[in-house]
Coordinates of C-alpha atoms and ligand atoms in Angstrom, one line a residue:
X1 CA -38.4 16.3 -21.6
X2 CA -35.6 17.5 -19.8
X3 CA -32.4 16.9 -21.3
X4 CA -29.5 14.8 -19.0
X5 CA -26.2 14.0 -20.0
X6 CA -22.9 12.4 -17.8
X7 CA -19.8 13.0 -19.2
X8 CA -17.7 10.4 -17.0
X9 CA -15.7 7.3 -17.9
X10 CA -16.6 3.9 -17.5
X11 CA -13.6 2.6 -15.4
X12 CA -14.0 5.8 -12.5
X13 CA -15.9 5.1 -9.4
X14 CA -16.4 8.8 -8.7
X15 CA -18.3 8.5 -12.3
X16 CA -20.4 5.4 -11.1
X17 CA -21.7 7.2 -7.6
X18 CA -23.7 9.2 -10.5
X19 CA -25.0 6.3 -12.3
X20 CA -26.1 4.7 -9.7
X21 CA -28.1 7.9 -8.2
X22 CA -29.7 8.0 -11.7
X23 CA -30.9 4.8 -11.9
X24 CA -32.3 4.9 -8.6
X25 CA -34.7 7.4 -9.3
X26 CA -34.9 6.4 -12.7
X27 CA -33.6 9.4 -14.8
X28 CA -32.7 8.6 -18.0
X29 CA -29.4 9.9 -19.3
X30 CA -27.1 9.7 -21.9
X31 CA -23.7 9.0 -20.8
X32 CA -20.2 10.4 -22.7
X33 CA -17.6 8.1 -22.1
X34 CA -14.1 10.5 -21.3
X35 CA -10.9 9.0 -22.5
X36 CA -9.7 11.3 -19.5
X37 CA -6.1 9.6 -19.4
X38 CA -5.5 10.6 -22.7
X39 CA -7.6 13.1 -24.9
X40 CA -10.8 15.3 -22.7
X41 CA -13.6 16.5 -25.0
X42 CA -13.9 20.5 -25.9
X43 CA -17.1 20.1 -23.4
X44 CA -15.8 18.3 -20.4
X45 CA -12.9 21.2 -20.3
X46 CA -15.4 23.8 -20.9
X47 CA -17.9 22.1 -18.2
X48 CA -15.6 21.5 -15.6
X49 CA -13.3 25.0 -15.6
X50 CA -11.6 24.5 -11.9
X51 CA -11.2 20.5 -11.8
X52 CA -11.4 19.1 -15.7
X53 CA -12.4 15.6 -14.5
X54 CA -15.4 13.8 -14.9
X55 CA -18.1 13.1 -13.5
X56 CA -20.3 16.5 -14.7
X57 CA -23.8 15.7 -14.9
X58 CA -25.3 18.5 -17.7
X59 CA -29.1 19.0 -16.9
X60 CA -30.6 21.4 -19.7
X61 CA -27.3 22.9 -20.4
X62 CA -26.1 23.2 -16.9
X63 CA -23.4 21.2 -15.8
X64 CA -22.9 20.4 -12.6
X65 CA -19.4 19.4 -11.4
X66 CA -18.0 17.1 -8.7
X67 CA -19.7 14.1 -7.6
X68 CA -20.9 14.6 -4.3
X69 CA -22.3 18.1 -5.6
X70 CA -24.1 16.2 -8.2
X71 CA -25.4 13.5 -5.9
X72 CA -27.0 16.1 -3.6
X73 CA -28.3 18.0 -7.2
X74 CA -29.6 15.0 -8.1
X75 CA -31.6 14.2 -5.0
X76 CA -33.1 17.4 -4.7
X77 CA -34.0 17.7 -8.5
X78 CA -36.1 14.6 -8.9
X79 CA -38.7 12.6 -7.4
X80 CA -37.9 8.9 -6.6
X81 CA -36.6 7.1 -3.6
X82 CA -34.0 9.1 -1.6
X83 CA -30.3 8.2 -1.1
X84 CA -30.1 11.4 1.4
X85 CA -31.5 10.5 5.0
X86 CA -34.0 13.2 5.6
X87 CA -33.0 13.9 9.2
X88 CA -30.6 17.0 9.4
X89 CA -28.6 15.1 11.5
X90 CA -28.1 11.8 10.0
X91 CA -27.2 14.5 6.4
X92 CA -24.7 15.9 8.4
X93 CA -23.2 12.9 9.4
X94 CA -24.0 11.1 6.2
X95 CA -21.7 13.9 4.5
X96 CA -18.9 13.2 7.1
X97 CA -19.0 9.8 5.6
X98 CA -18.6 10.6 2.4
X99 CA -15.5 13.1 3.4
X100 CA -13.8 10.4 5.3
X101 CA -14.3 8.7 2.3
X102 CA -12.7 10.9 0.1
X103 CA -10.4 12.6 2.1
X104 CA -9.0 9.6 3.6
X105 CA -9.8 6.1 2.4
X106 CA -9.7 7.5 -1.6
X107 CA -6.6 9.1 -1.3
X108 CA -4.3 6.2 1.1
X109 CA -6.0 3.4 -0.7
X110 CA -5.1 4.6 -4.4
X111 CA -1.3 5.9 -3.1
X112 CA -0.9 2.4 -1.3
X113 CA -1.3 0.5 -4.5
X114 CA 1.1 2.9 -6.7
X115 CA 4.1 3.3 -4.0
X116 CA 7.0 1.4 -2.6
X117 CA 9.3 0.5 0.3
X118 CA 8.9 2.1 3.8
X119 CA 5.9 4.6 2.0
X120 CA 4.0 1.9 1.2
X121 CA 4.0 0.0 4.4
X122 CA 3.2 3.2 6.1
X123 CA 0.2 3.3 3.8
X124 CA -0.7 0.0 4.4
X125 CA -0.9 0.6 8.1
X126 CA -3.0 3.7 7.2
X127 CA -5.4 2.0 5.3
X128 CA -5.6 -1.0 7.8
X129 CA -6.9 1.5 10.3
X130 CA -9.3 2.8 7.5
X131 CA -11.0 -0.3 6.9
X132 CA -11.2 -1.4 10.7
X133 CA -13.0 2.0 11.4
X134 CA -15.8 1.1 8.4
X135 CA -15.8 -2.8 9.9
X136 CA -16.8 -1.5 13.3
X137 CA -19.1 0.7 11.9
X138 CA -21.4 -1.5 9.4
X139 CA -20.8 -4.5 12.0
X140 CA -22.9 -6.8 10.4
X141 CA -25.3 -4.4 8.1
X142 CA -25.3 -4.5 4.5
X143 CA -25.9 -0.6 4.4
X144 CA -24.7 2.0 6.3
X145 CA -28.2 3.8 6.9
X146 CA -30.2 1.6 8.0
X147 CA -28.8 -1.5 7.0
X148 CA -31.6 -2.2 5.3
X149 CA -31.4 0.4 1.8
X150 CA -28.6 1.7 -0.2
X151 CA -27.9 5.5 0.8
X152 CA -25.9 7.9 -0.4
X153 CA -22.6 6.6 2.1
X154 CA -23.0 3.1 0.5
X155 CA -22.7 4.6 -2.9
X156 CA -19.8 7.1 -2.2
X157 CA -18.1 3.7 -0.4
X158 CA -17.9 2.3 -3.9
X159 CA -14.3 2.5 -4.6
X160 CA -13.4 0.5 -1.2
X161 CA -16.0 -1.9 -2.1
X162 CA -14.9 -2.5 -5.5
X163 CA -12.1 -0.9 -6.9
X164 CA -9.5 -1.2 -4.2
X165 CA -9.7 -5.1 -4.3
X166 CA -9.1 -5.3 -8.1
X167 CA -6.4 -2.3 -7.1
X168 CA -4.7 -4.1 -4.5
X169 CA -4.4 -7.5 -6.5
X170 CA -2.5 -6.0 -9.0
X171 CA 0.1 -4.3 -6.9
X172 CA 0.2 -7.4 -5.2
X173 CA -1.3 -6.6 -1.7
X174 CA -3.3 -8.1 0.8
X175 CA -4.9 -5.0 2.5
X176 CA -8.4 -5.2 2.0
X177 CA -10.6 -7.4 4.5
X178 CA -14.1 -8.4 3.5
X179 CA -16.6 -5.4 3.6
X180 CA -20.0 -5.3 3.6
X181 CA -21.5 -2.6 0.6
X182 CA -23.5 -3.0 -2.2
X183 CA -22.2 -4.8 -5.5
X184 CA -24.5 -3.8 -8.0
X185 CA -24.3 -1.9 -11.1
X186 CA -20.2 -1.9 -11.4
X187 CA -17.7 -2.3 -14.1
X188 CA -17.3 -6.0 -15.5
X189 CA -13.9 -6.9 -13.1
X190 CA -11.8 -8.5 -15.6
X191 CA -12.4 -5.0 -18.0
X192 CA -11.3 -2.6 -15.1
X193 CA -8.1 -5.3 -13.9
X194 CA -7.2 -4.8 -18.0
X195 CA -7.4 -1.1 -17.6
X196 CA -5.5 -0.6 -14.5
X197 CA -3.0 -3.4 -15.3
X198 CA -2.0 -1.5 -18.7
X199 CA -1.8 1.5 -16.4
X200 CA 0.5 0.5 -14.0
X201 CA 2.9 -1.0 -17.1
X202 CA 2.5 2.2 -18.8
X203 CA 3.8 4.2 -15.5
X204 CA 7.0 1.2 -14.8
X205 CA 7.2 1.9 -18.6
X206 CA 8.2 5.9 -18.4
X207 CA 10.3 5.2 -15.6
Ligands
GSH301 N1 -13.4 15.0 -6.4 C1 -13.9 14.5 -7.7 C2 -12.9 13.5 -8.2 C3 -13.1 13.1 -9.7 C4 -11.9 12.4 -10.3 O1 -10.9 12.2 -9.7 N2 -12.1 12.0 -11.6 C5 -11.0 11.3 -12.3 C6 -11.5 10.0 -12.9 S1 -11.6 8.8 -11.7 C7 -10.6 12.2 -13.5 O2 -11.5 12.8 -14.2 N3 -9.3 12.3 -13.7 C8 -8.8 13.1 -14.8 C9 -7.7 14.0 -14.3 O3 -7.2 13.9 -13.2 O4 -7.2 14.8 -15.1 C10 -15.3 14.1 -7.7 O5 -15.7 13.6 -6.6 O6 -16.0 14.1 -8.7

């Protein structure tokens, strides 16, 4: 049987986009929890040369490194129910998606929580925008395919769904308007507000 391993940590949304590919099609896998804050494995450096993060999904000794990579790897490697629309089109525009997910909800909605002062509100108005343009465009589905299955833009929408609420609780903002994705296989809450919360003492700590 061929062999699968995730190197990825528990608490990283990029890490979860994997698991929950997996699962759909029902590969098993064996999954190596990275303490990536503190101490990376021999084999995660090794793995992932450029980048050193997690997720790498190893397939028979391969690895295969960044997660939108791996969630195209993994639809084209095994049989099971698609998170890719088959349509050439509605790929292409399902990978704008998951860039302007990426490229610009990721990256305001992570820097929002950690900043201050005229910065942060500038963020905040940034990630307003954000969130309206992903309202406007689920209006009303539960997925953003067809509204009726996950796809591969529901799971790469995680960390707005998710993470960015339990994110912007602790910094003590009130960004994030209701959104419509998919809540299923996530981190227990209270376990990811404990690991971020010790990570934003740890950071007022070494300043
Ligand atoms: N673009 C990457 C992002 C992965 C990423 O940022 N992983 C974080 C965990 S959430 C990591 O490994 N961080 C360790 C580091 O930055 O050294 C992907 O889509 O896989």
């Amino acid at each position: 049987m061929a062999e699968v391993k995730l190197y990825g940590s528990w608490s990283s949304p990029f890490s979860y986009r994997i698991e929950v590919a997996l699962k759909l099609k029902g590969v098993e896998y064996e999954f190596i929890d990275e303490d990536v804050h503190n101490k990376k494995s021999p084999l995660l450096l090794k793995y992932n040369l450029v980048h050193k993060k997690v997720p790498v999904l190893v397939h028979n000794d391969k690895p295969i490194c960044e997660s939108l990579v791996i969630l195209e790897y993994i639809d084209e490697t095994w049989e099971g129910p698609s998170i890719w629309p088959g349509d050439p089109y509605e790929r292409a525009t399902a990978r704008l998606w998951a860039k302007f997910f990426d490229e610009k909800c990721v990256h305001a909605m992570w820097k929002v929580c950690w900043s201050k002062g005229e910065e942060q509100e500038k963020l905040k108005k940034e990630c307003t925008e954000l969130l309206k343009i992903l309202e406007s465009t689920l209006s009303g589905k539960k997925f953003f395919r067809t509204g009726e299955t996950i796809g591969m833009v529901d799971v790469t929408g995680n960390f707005v769904a998710y993470w960015f609420g339990i994110l912007q609780e602790l910094a003590g903002l009130q960004v994030f308007t209701k959104e419509k994705f998919p809540n299923e296989n996530l981190p227990p809450e209270d376990k990811l507000a404990a690991h971020f919360q010790a990570r934003f003492r740890a950071v007022a700590a070494s300043k």
